Amino acid sequence: MGRAFVYVILGGGVAAGYAALEFVKRGVSQGELCIISEEPVAPYERPALSKGFLLPEAPARLPAFHTCVGANGERLTPKWYKEHGIELVLGTRVKSADVKRKTLLTVAGETISYKILIIATGARALKLEEFGVSGSDAENVCYLRDLADANRLVNVMQSCTGGNAVVIGGGYIGMECAASLVINKINVTMVFPEAHCMGRLFTSKIANFYEDYYRSKGVNFIKGTVLSSFDFDSNGKVTAVNLRDGSKLSTDMVVVGIGIRPNTGLFEGQLTLEKGGIKVNGRLQSSNSSVYAIGDVAAFPVKLFGETRRLEHVDSARKSARHVVATIVEPEKTGEFDYLPFFYSRVFSLSWQFYGDNVGDVVYYGDMSGGAFGAYWVSKGQLVGSFLEGGTKEEYEAIAKATKLKPEVEDLSELERQGLGFAVAV
Ligand code: FAD
Ligand code: NDP
């Protein structure tokens, strides 16, 4: 049993949705394109799962956040894929791939062959078991990667109103879920190993601002330690979290956000890997010329930094998806992928954006007592990174543009004095 397509996108997440729209814009024919996804629904904007989806009132629900609404694009419902002759193979996991034969084998036993494969398998959440702690299967321990996880989190949250939650991990999931739990009237304690939240991006000064804000909303922080075990009741529900520092936290639920691993397993030994992802060139093409990779799973050359990076953010998924389709359909008209890294988050009434790289000296500006504030990173005499909390659309555009241009910075104190004005004037 088998089917054959010109193009197959493996994975049905953010990157797949944006690639499908680009294929249609560039004129894919009926029956040429197939998307295979383990998830039972058409591609959607994953960022909604830790934000609008968790709101206690008028929460976001599908079909409202199918791709590509997150970038003000068309909303692609299953009907849209049908109308454009795109085969959506949902609820189907691919269990093996053979890049020499150009075939994929699904768990249902179907062989799907391709001329060109785009790998968009994203990543999976790391489990506590990988750090030697058991209990991930308990009914009140929640992870958050896909829609099924989000539905589960909502159900557990609704059964805990007025109660306590422990959030493990001080990264994106930890920070966004902690805010959502508070909004759902749950008392939150965050536990993470670093000295401050968002350790890989924020400086301690920036992190202090957000931690103080969270404290003002009642969040308690326990830093510099990790979970060592859970206590369970007779039904297998977690009742307390034991920390390595010897303390015990009684809890009604646990949310875990301790990082991800890219889904590369099907291609190990077949394609070159780097930085935990599938290594691709500036055309997003892997070590096999018929196979491309985009989104969280791809390690691609970031021209601006002159090195290969793997980025776990939605803007990179969207733009690499558009680029890969352009490069496949119109190779002679399409240059190399030239991407400016962009990360953002929204929590409570706060909202920040970051562009570029967080290396070198840091210069702060603005009002950290509640107004807009920001920071620049300067390395080897050039602006390489920009952060802004509470900016306007125009201000965010200005820091993005300035960071992309990497202007020279001779005097850090002058940069501090000019603040946001520096980016606006570039
Ligand atoms: P994914 O969207 O993860 O899609 C991968 C797809 O591949 C999934 O559908 C998966 O089921 C499927 N798949 C994997 N293996 C197989 C297989 N063997 N067979 C079939 N199907 C398979 N980024 C931001 O920049 N800003 C945000 O605010 C933000 N919020 C986020 C909130 C949450 C809760 C999460 C989990 C992530 C968030 N991100 C955010 C990150 C962003 O969502 C990812 O960078 C983006 O989804 C990556 O897109 P992708 O298509 O590469 O992977
Ligand atoms: P992150 O990598 O952002 O953060 C993981 C956090 O968990 C880090 O603080 C990490 O510390 C900590 N940690 C690692 N191991 C342990 C442990 N054993 N016990 C306690 N803490 C631990 O990953 P997330 O899980 O938060 O997010 C998953 C993915 O979702 C990421 O790709 C992220 O980009 C994406 N996402 C993005 C959002 C956004 O861009 N706004 C929003 C939500 C998710 P250390 O750094 O020391 O390893």
Short mmCIF file of C-alpha atoms and ligand atoms in Angstrom, two decimals:
data_model
loop_
_atom_site.label_atom_id
_atom_site.label_comp_id
_atom_site.label_asym_id
_atom_site.label_seq_id
_atom_site.Cartn_x
_atom_site.Cartn_y
_atom_site.Cartn_z
CA MET A 1 0.00 0.00 0.00
CA GLY A 2 1.43 3.42 -0.86
CA ARG A 3 1.03 6.88 -2.28
CA ALA A 4 3.45 9.16 -4.11
CA PHE A 5 3.77 12.96 -4.03
CA VAL A 6 6.11 15.53 -5.50
CA TYR A 7 6.43 17.32 -2.15
CA VAL A 8 5.96 15.85 1.32
CA ILE A 9 6.11 17.93 4.50
CA LEU A 10 6.81 15.67 7.47
CA GLY A 11 5.23 17.28 10.55
CA GLY A 12 2.08 19.36 10.74
CA GLY A 13 3.01 22.25 13.03
CA VAL A 14 3.70 25.93 12.53
CA ALA A 15 6.32 25.54 9.81
CA ALA A 16 4.12 23.12 7.83
CA GLY A 17 1.18 25.55 7.83
CA TYR A 18 3.29 28.48 6.61
CA ALA A 19 4.95 26.30 3.96
CA ALA A 20 1.54 25.14 2.68
CA LEU A 21 0.35 28.72 2.22
CA GLU A 22 3.57 29.63 0.39
CA PHE A 23 3.22 26.60 -1.90
CA VAL A 24 -0.30 27.71 -2.82
CA LYS A 25 0.82 31.31 -3.41
CA ARG A 26 3.54 30.03 -5.72
CA GLY A 27 1.18 27.72 -7.60
CA VAL A 28 1.39 24.12 -6.41
CA SER A 29 -0.83 21.78 -8.44
CA GLN A 30 -3.64 19.66 -6.98
CA GLY A 31 -2.31 16.39 -5.58
CA GLU A 32 1.35 17.41 -5.56
CA LEU A 33 1.71 18.24 -1.86
CA CYS A 34 1.12 16.09 1.21
CA ILE A 35 1.50 16.98 4.91
CA ILE A 36 1.85 14.12 7.40
CA SER A 37 1.23 14.92 11.06
CA GLU A 38 1.01 12.92 14.24
CA GLU A 39 -1.41 15.51 15.58
CA PRO A 40 -5.11 14.99 14.79
CA VAL A 41 -5.70 18.62 13.73
CA ALA A 42 -4.52 20.85 10.87
CA PRO A 43 -1.48 23.08 11.57
CA TYR A 44 -2.07 25.73 14.23
CA GLU A 45 -0.22 28.57 15.94
CA ARG A 46 1.48 26.69 18.80
CA PRO A 47 2.23 29.89 20.80
CA ALA A 48 -1.49 30.25 21.53
CA LEU A 49 -1.34 27.17 23.77
CA SER A 50 0.46 28.95 26.61
CA LYS A 51 -1.41 32.24 26.20
CA GLY A 52 -4.98 32.66 24.84
CA PHE A 53 -5.76 28.94 25.21
CA LEU A 54 -5.24 29.10 28.99
CA LEU A 55 -7.40 32.16 29.68
CA PRO A 56 -10.25 31.54 32.16
CA GLU A 57 -12.62 33.66 30.08
CA ALA A 58 -13.21 33.50 26.33
CA PRO A 59 -10.21 31.21 25.77
CA ALA A 60 -8.85 30.73 22.24
CA ARG A 61 -10.01 27.46 20.68
CA LEU A 62 -9.55 25.91 17.25
CA PRO A 63 -10.40 26.65 14.50
CA ALA A 64 -9.63 30.27 15.58
CA PHE A 65 -5.85 29.84 15.69
CA HIS A 66 -5.00 27.65 12.73
CA THR A 67 -1.95 28.93 10.87
CA CYS A 68 -1.34 31.51 9.49
CA VAL A 69 -3.32 33.93 11.70
CA GLY A 70 -0.31 34.58 13.93
CA ALA A 71 1.40 36.58 11.19
CA ASN A 72 -1.84 38.19 9.97
CA GLY A 73 -2.07 35.60 7.21
CA GLU A 74 -4.95 33.54 5.90
CA ARG A 75 -6.48 31.04 8.38
CA LEU A 76 -5.99 27.58 6.87
CA THR A 77 -8.79 25.23 7.92
CA PRO A 78 -9.03 21.59 6.78
CA LYS A 79 -11.46 22.85 4.10
CA TRP A 80 -8.73 25.15 2.72
CA TYR A 81 -6.29 22.23 2.31
CA LYS A 82 -9.01 20.24 0.55
CA GLU A 83 -9.90 23.08 -1.79
CA HIS A 84 -6.26 23.44 -2.78
CA GLY A 85 -5.72 19.73 -3.35
CA ILE A 86 -3.27 19.36 -0.45
CA GLU A 87 -3.39 15.95 1.18
CA LEU A 88 -3.50 16.29 4.98
CA VAL A 89 -2.59 12.96 6.55
CA LEU A 90 -3.47 13.64 10.20
CA GLY A 91 -3.18 11.52 13.35
CA THR A 92 -0.42 9.59 11.62
CA ARG A 93 3.09 9.12 12.95
CA VAL A 94 5.90 8.30 10.56
CA LYS A 95 7.94 5.53 12.13
CA SER A 96 10.82 5.29 9.67
CA ALA A 97 12.35 7.15 6.77
CA ASP A 98 14.61 5.98 3.95
CA VAL A 99 16.24 8.98 2.29
CA LYS A 100 17.97 6.84 -0.36
CA ARG A 101 14.67 5.33 -1.50
CA LYS A 102 12.80 8.61 -0.80
CA THR A 103 10.13 6.90 1.26
CA LEU A 104 8.43 7.32 4.64
CA LEU A 105 6.69 4.49 6.47
CA THR A 106 3.72 5.35 8.70
CA VAL A 107 2.67 3.45 11.82
CA ALA A 108 -0.42 2.39 9.87
CA GLY A 109 1.92 0.56 7.47
CA GLU A 110 1.56 2.94 4.51
CA THR A 111 4.61 3.88 2.44
CA ILE A 112 4.54 7.48 1.24
CA SER A 113 7.13 8.43 -1.34
CA TYR A 114 8.35 11.87 -2.33
CA LYS A 115 10.54 13.66 -4.82
CA ILE A 116 11.30 16.39 -2.28
CA LEU A 117 10.95 16.04 1.48
CA ILE A 118 10.65 18.97 3.91
CA ILE A 119 11.33 17.89 7.48
CA ALA A 120 9.27 19.99 9.92
CA THR A 121 9.06 17.62 12.87
CA GLY A 122 9.70 20.27 15.52
CA ALA A 123 10.63 19.08 18.96
CA ARG A 124 9.40 17.16 21.98
CA ALA A 125 9.31 18.29 25.60
CA LEU A 126 12.05 16.88 27.81
CA LYS A 127 10.66 14.61 30.51
CA LEU A 128 11.62 14.60 34.19
CA GLU A 129 12.59 10.94 33.82
CA GLU A 130 15.51 12.11 31.65
CA PHE A 131 16.79 13.85 34.80
CA GLY A 132 16.22 10.79 36.99
CA VAL A 133 12.86 11.83 38.52
CA SER A 134 9.80 9.63 37.99
CA GLY A 135 6.16 10.72 38.06
CA SER A 136 5.51 12.36 34.68
CA ASP A 137 2.49 10.11 34.15
CA ALA A 138 0.66 11.30 37.27
CA GLU A 139 -2.68 12.86 36.33
CA ASN A 140 -1.81 16.26 37.88
CA VAL A 141 1.66 16.61 36.29
CA CYS A 142 1.42 18.65 33.08
CA TYR A 143 3.74 19.31 30.14
CA LEU A 144 2.91 21.68 27.30
CA ARG A 145 3.85 21.01 23.70
CA ASP A 146 0.69 20.19 21.79
CA LEU A 147 -3.07 20.59 21.84
CA ALA A 148 -3.62 17.38 23.83
CA ASP A 149 -1.23 18.68 26.52
CA ALA A 150 -3.01 22.04 26.56
CA ASN A 151 -6.45 20.44 26.98
CA ARG A 152 -5.09 18.36 29.84
CA LEU A 153 -3.52 21.42 31.48
CA VAL A 154 -6.83 23.30 31.28
CA ASN A 155 -8.69 20.39 32.92
CA VAL A 156 -6.15 20.05 35.73
CA MET A 157 -6.09 23.83 36.25
CA GLN A 158 -9.88 24.00 36.49
CA SER A 159 -9.85 21.32 39.19
CA CYS A 160 -7.30 23.32 41.23
CA THR A 161 -8.83 26.83 41.46
CA GLY A 162 -7.74 28.42 44.73
CA GLY A 163 -5.10 25.72 45.19
CA ASN A 164 -1.33 25.49 44.72
CA ALA A 165 0.83 24.75 41.70
CA VAL A 166 4.56 24.14 41.41
CA VAL A 167 6.09 25.17 38.09
CA ILE A 168 9.37 23.40 37.30
CA GLY A 169 11.65 25.38 34.96
CA GLY A 170 12.25 29.11 34.59
CA GLY A 171 12.26 29.31 30.79
CA TYR A 172 9.51 30.27 28.35
CA ILE A 173 7.01 27.57 29.34
CA GLY A 174 7.61 28.16 33.05
CA MET A 175 7.16 31.92 32.81
CA GLU A 176 4.13 31.88 30.51
CA CYS A 177 2.37 29.05 32.35
CA ALA A 178 3.03 30.63 35.76
CA ALA A 179 1.32 33.82 34.56
CA SER A 180 -1.63 31.82 33.20
CA LEU A 181 -1.96 29.86 36.45
CA VAL A 182 -2.08 33.12 38.44
CA ILE A 183 -4.76 34.46 36.09
CA ASN A 184 -6.68 31.24 36.82
CA LYS A 185 -6.47 32.00 40.58
CA ILE A 186 -3.89 29.37 41.44
CA ASN A 187 -1.00 30.06 43.87
CA VAL A 188 2.29 29.49 42.08
CA THR A 189 5.78 28.52 43.23
CA MET A 190 8.43 28.44 40.50
CA VAL A 191 11.47 26.19 40.94
CA PHE A 192 14.52 26.33 38.68
CA PRO A 193 18.26 25.69 38.89
CA GLU A 194 19.56 29.05 37.67
CA ALA A 195 20.11 32.26 39.64
CA HIS A 196 17.33 33.99 37.70
CA CYS A 197 14.52 33.29 35.24
CA MET A 198 15.08 33.07 31.45
CA GLY A 199 18.73 32.34 32.15
CA ARG A 200 19.75 31.86 28.54
CA LEU A 201 18.44 35.21 27.30
CA PHE A 202 17.91 37.66 30.16
CA THR A 203 20.61 39.40 32.16
CA SER A 204 20.02 39.35 35.92
CA LYS A 205 18.89 42.98 35.75
CA ILE A 206 16.20 42.24 33.16
CA ALA A 207 15.19 39.06 34.98
CA ASN A 208 14.83 40.98 38.27
CA PHE A 209 12.23 43.24 36.68
CA TYR A 210 10.08 40.26 35.64
CA GLU A 211 10.60 38.36 38.91
CA ASP A 212 9.56 41.43 40.92
CA TYR A 213 6.49 41.80 38.73
CA TYR A 214 5.61 38.10 39.24
CA ARG A 215 6.15 38.47 43.01
CA SER A 216 3.72 41.39 42.99
CA LYS A 217 1.20 38.93 41.52
CA GLY A 218 1.88 36.47 44.36
CA VAL A 219 4.39 34.14 42.65
CA ASN A 220 7.04 32.61 44.91
CA PHE A 221 10.50 31.80 43.47
CA ILE A 222 12.79 29.01 44.65
CA LYS A 223 16.02 29.31 42.69
CA GLY A 224 19.26 27.40 42.47
CA THR A 225 17.77 23.98 43.16
CA VAL A 226 15.94 21.21 41.34
CA LEU A 227 13.25 18.68 42.01
CA SER A 228 14.42 15.37 43.48
CA SER A 229 11.15 13.43 43.83
CA PHE A 230 7.36 13.61 44.21
CA ASP A 231 5.09 12.38 47.02
CA PHE A 232 1.94 10.63 45.76
CA ASP A 233 -1.46 9.83 47.32
CA SER A 234 -3.05 6.39 47.06
CA ASN A 235 -4.55 7.31 43.65
CA GLY A 236 -1.13 8.15 42.24
CA LYS A 237 -1.72 11.92 42.32
CA VAL A 238 1.22 14.12 43.24
CA THR A 239 0.69 15.74 46.66
CA ALA A 240 4.13 17.29 47.24
CA VAL A 241 7.34 18.16 45.45
CA ASN A 242 10.64 17.35 47.20
CA LEU A 243 13.58 19.54 46.28
CA ARG A 244 17.26 18.68 46.29
CA ASP A 245 17.84 21.33 48.96
CA GLY A 246 15.71 19.20 51.31
CA SER A 247 12.54 21.31 51.29
CA LYS A 248 9.05 19.98 50.53
CA LEU A 249 6.27 21.90 48.74
CA SER A 250 2.68 20.68 49.11
CA THR A 251 0.90 21.04 45.81
CA ASP A 252 -2.29 20.32 43.89
CA MET A 253 -0.63 20.29 40.48
CA VAL A 254 2.74 20.53 38.72
CA VAL A 255 3.68 22.10 35.38
CA VAL A 256 7.01 21.07 33.86
CA GLY A 257 8.89 23.15 31.26
CA ILE A 258 12.50 22.00 31.27
CA GLY A 259 13.38 22.35 27.61
CA ILE A 260 12.98 20.40 24.41
CA ARG A 261 14.81 18.02 22.08
CA PRO A 262 14.39 18.32 18.30
CA ASN A 263 12.69 15.35 16.62
CA THR A 264 15.63 14.15 14.52
CA GLY A 265 15.41 10.43 15.38
CA LEU A 266 14.11 9.26 11.99
CA PHE A 267 17.14 10.71 10.22
CA GLU A 268 20.02 9.90 12.55
CA GLY A 269 22.68 8.04 10.56
CA GLN A 270 21.12 9.26 7.28
CA LEU A 271 21.57 13.05 7.39
CA THR A 272 24.24 15.25 8.93
CA LEU A 273 23.23 16.65 12.33
CA GLU A 274 24.57 19.70 14.16
CA LYS A 275 23.57 21.53 17.34
CA GLY A 276 21.03 18.81 18.02
CA GLY A 277 19.21 19.49 14.75
CA ILE A 278 19.36 18.62 11.06
CA LYS A 279 22.17 20.60 9.49
CA VAL A 280 21.08 22.57 6.43
CA ASN A 281 22.77 25.09 4.14
CA GLY A 282 21.62 28.60 3.23
CA ARG A 283 19.00 27.03 0.96
CA LEU A 284 17.76 25.01 3.98
CA GLN A 285 18.86 21.86 2.17
CA SER A 286 20.25 18.97 4.22
CA SER A 287 23.20 16.71 3.41
CA ASN A 288 20.82 14.90 1.02
CA SER A 289 19.85 17.24 -1.81
CA SER A 290 16.21 16.02 -1.93
CA VAL A 291 15.67 16.71 1.76
CA TYR A 292 15.16 20.13 3.40
CA ALA A 293 14.58 21.01 7.06
CA ILE A 294 12.80 24.00 8.64
CA GLY A 295 11.59 25.23 12.03
CA ASP A 296 12.77 23.96 15.43
CA VAL A 297 14.45 20.89 13.93
CA ALA A 298 16.75 22.76 11.52
CA ALA A 299 20.28 23.98 12.28
CA PHE A 300 20.90 26.66 9.65
CA PRO A 301 23.59 29.27 8.94
CA VAL A 302 22.68 32.60 10.53
CA LYS A 303 24.48 34.97 8.17
CA LEU A 304 24.41 37.82 10.66
CA PHE A 305 26.51 35.84 13.16
CA GLY A 306 28.49 33.80 10.64
CA GLU A 307 27.61 30.54 12.37
CA THR A 308 25.10 27.72 12.41
CA ARG A 309 22.27 28.00 14.94
CA ARG A 310 19.14 26.07 15.80
CA LEU A 311 16.35 28.42 16.90
CA GLU A 312 13.28 27.27 18.81
CA HIS A 313 10.96 30.14 18.00
CA VAL A 314 7.90 30.69 15.92
CA ASP A 315 9.20 33.52 13.72
CA SER A 316 12.08 31.35 12.59
CA ALA A 317 9.63 28.50 11.83
CA ARG A 318 7.42 30.81 9.76
CA LYS A 319 10.21 32.48 7.81
CA SER A 320 12.24 29.32 7.18
CA ALA A 321 9.02 27.73 5.88
CA ARG A 322 8.39 30.54 3.41
CA HIS A 323 12.01 30.54 2.34
CA VAL A 324 12.24 26.81 1.74
CA VAL A 325 9.25 26.89 -0.59
CA ALA A 326 10.71 29.84 -2.51
CA THR A 327 14.04 28.06 -2.85
CA ILE A 328 12.41 24.82 -4.03
CA VAL A 329 9.92 26.38 -6.47
CA GLU A 330 12.06 29.29 -7.77
CA PRO A 331 15.67 28.38 -7.00
CA GLU A 332 17.20 30.82 -9.47
CA LYS A 333 15.27 33.78 -8.02
CA THR A 334 15.87 32.94 -4.36
CA GLY A 335 18.98 33.86 -2.42
CA GLU A 336 20.29 32.32 0.78
CA PHE A 337 18.19 32.49 3.94
CA ASP A 338 19.23 35.68 5.74
CA TYR A 339 17.50 35.60 9.10
CA LEU A 340 17.48 38.03 12.01
CA PRO A 341 16.74 35.97 15.18
CA PHE A 342 13.57 37.24 16.87
CA PHE A 343 12.12 36.10 20.20
CA TYR A 344 9.17 37.51 22.15
CA SER A 345 6.82 36.80 24.99
CA ARG A 346 3.62 38.21 26.46
CA VAL A 347 2.69 37.67 30.11
CA PHE A 348 0.10 39.51 32.24
CA SER A 349 0.06 43.00 30.70
CA LEU A 350 3.78 42.83 29.85
CA SER A 351 5.23 42.25 26.42
CA TRP A 352 8.84 42.13 25.22
CA GLN A 353 10.74 41.54 22.00
CA PHE A 354 14.37 40.61 21.42
CA TYR A 355 16.33 40.69 18.16
CA GLY A 356 19.81 39.42 17.36
CA ASP A 357 22.31 37.91 19.77
CA ASN A 358 22.85 38.42 23.52
CA VAL A 359 26.65 38.54 23.57
CA GLY A 360 29.08 41.29 24.61
CA ASP A 361 28.53 44.36 26.78
CA VAL A 362 25.01 45.29 27.85
CA VAL A 363 23.70 48.85 27.92
CA TYR A 364 20.32 49.56 29.57
CA TYR A 365 17.93 52.43 28.95
CA GLY A 366 14.43 53.54 29.89
CA ASP A 367 12.24 53.21 32.94
CA MET A 368 12.53 49.90 34.77
CA SER A 369 10.05 50.99 37.43
CA GLY A 370 7.09 50.28 35.18
CA GLY A 371 7.46 52.14 31.90
CA ALA A 372 9.10 50.98 28.68
CA PHE A 373 12.73 49.91 29.04
CA GLY A 374 15.30 48.18 26.95
CA ALA A 375 18.84 46.95 26.50
CA TYR A 376 21.44 46.73 23.76
CA TRP A 377 24.21 44.16 23.41
CA VAL A 378 27.42 45.45 21.87
CA SER A 379 30.14 43.08 20.69
CA LYS A 380 33.40 43.96 18.92
CA GLY A 381 32.25 47.57 18.58
CA GLN A 382 28.94 46.71 16.89
CA LEU A 383 25.33 46.54 18.03
CA VAL A 384 24.40 42.83 17.90
CA GLY A 385 21.30 42.50 20.08
CA SER A 386 18.31 44.57 21.20
CA PHE A 387 15.66 44.00 23.85
CA LEU A 388 12.60 46.14 24.51
CA GLU A 389 9.75 45.77 27.04
CA GLY A 390 6.55 47.73 26.50
CA GLY A 391 7.44 49.22 23.10
CA THR A 392 5.11 50.35 20.33
CA LYS A 393 4.97 48.61 16.94
CA GLU A 394 7.16 51.33 15.44
CA GLU A 395 9.70 51.07 18.27
CA TYR A 396 9.98 47.31 17.85
CA GLU A 397 10.45 47.79 14.11
CA ALA A 398 13.19 50.32 14.85
CA ILE A 399 15.18 47.99 17.14
CA ALA A 400 14.78 45.15 14.62
CA LYS A 401 16.07 47.30 11.76
CA ALA A 402 18.97 48.68 13.79
CA THR A 403 20.04 45.19 14.94
CA LYS A 404 19.97 43.84 11.40
CA LEU A 405 22.26 46.69 10.27
CA LYS A 406 24.78 46.03 13.09
CA PRO A 407 25.82 49.70 13.36
CA GLU A 408 29.13 50.64 14.96
CA VAL A 409 29.02 51.77 18.58
CA GLU A 410 32.03 53.76 19.71
CA ASP A 411 30.88 54.99 23.09
CA LEU A 412 28.72 52.85 25.38
CA SER A 413 27.79 55.77 27.65
CA GLU A 414 26.60 57.74 24.61
CA LEU A 415 24.51 54.73 23.57
CA GLU A 416 23.02 54.65 27.07
CA ARG A 417 22.25 58.37 26.89
CA GLN A 418 20.52 58.03 23.51
CA GLY A 419 18.59 54.90 24.55
CA LEU A 420 15.80 53.99 22.19
CA GLY A 421 16.61 57.12 20.17
CA PHE A 422 19.77 55.38 18.92
CA ALA A 423 17.77 52.63 17.17
CA VAL A 424 15.18 55.07 15.86
CA ALA A 425 17.93 57.20 14.29
CA VAL A 426 19.82 54.33 12.61
P1 FAD B 1 6.07 22.20 15.66
O1 FAD B 1 5.13 23.36 15.61
O2 FAD B 1 6.39 21.60 16.98
O3 FAD B 1 5.44 21.05 14.72
C1 FAD B 1 6.03 19.80 14.58
C2 FAD B 1 4.98 18.82 14.10
O4 FAD B 1 5.59 17.62 13.66
C3 FAD B 1 3.97 18.42 15.16
O5 FAD B 1 2.69 18.50 14.62
C4 FAD B 1 4.35 16.98 15.47
O6 FAD B 1 3.27 16.20 15.91
C5 FAD B 1 4.83 16.53 14.11
N1 FAD B 1 5.70 15.34 14.11
C6 FAD B 1 6.88 15.18 14.76
N2 FAD B 1 7.39 13.95 14.52
C7 FAD B 1 6.52 13.33 13.68
C8 FAD B 1 6.48 12.04 13.07
N3 FAD B 1 7.45 11.13 13.26
N4 FAD B 1 5.41 11.74 12.30
C9 FAD B 1 4.42 12.64 12.09
N5 FAD B 1 4.41 13.87 12.64
C10 FAD B 1 5.44 14.20 13.42
N6 FAD B 1 7.76 30.70 19.98
C11 FAD B 1 7.78 32.05 19.92
O7 FAD B 1 8.62 32.62 19.20
N7 FAD B 1 6.90 32.81 20.64
C12 FAD B 1 5.98 32.25 21.46
O8 FAD B 1 5.22 32.96 22.12
C13 FAD B 1 5.94 30.82 21.56
N8 FAD B 1 5.06 30.22 22.37
C14 FAD B 1 5.07 28.86 22.47
C15 FAD B 1 4.16 28.25 23.34
C16 FAD B 1 4.17 26.88 23.49
C17 FAD B 1 3.20 26.25 24.43
C18 FAD B 1 5.09 26.08 22.77
C19 FAD B 1 5.10 24.58 22.95
C20 FAD B 1 5.98 26.67 21.89
C21 FAD B 1 5.97 28.07 21.74
N9 FAD B 1 6.85 28.72 20.87
C22 FAD B 1 6.86 30.08 20.79
C23 FAD B 1 7.76 27.95 20.02
C24 FAD B 1 7.10 27.69 18.65
O9 FAD B 1 5.80 27.22 18.83
C25 FAD B 1 7.94 26.70 17.87
O10 FAD B 1 9.19 27.30 17.61
C26 FAD B 1 7.25 26.31 16.57
O11 FAD B 1 6.04 25.65 16.83
C27 FAD B 1 8.16 25.42 15.73
O12 FAD B 1 7.47 25.04 14.59
P2 FAD B 1 7.78 23.63 13.87
O13 FAD B 1 6.81 23.52 12.75
O14 FAD B 1 9.23 23.54 13.63
O15 FAD B 1 7.45 22.55 14.97
P1 NDP B 2 13.52 26.60 27.91
O1 NDP B 2 14.71 26.03 27.29
O2 NDP B 2 13.05 27.98 27.60
O3 NDP B 2 13.66 26.58 29.50
C1 NDP B 2 13.88 25.41 30.23
C2 NDP B 2 14.14 25.80 31.66
O4 NDP B 2 14.16 24.67 32.51
C3 NDP B 2 15.46 26.50 31.84
O5 NDP B 2 15.27 27.49 32.83
C4 NDP B 2 16.33 25.34 32.30
O6 NDP B 2 17.51 25.71 32.94
C5 NDP B 2 15.37 24.68 33.23
N1 NDP B 2 15.74 23.31 33.57
C6 NDP B 2 16.48 22.43 32.85
N2 NDP B 2 16.54 21.26 33.50
C7 NDP B 2 15.85 21.39 34.65
C8 NDP B 2 15.55 20.52 35.74
N3 NDP B 2 16.00 19.27 35.80
N4 NDP B 2 14.79 21.00 36.74
C9 NDP B 2 14.31 22.27 36.70
N5 NDP B 2 14.55 23.12 35.70
C10 NDP B 2 15.31 22.69 34.68
O7 NDP B 2 12.38 25.52 27.59
P2 NDP B 2 10.83 25.50 27.91
O8 NDP B 2 10.52 24.12 28.34
O9 NDP B 2 10.47 26.63 28.80
O10 NDP B 2 10.18 25.79 26.50
C11 NDP B 2 10.08 24.73 25.53
C12 NDP B 2 10.10 25.26 24.13
O11 NDP B 2 8.95 26.05 23.90
C13 NDP B 2 11.30 26.12 23.80
O12 NDP B 2 11.72 25.80 22.50
C14 NDP B 2 10.75 27.53 23.81
O13 NDP B 2 11.43 28.35 22.88
C15 NDP B 2 9.32 27.30 23.38
N6 NDP B 2 8.45 28.34 23.92
C16 NDP B 2 8.67 29.60 23.50
C17 NDP B 2 7.89 30.60 23.97
C18 NDP B 2 8.19 31.98 23.50
O14 NDP B 2 9.05 32.14 22.64
N7 NDP B 2 7.50 33.00 24.00
C19 NDP B 2 6.78 30.37 24.90
C20 NDP B 2 6.66 28.99 25.31
C21 NDP B 2 7.48 28.02 24.80
P3 NDP B 2 18.90 25.73 32.08
O15 NDP B 2 18.79 26.91 31.17
O16 NDP B 2 19.94 25.87 33.13
O17 NDP B 2 18.99 24.44 31.33
#
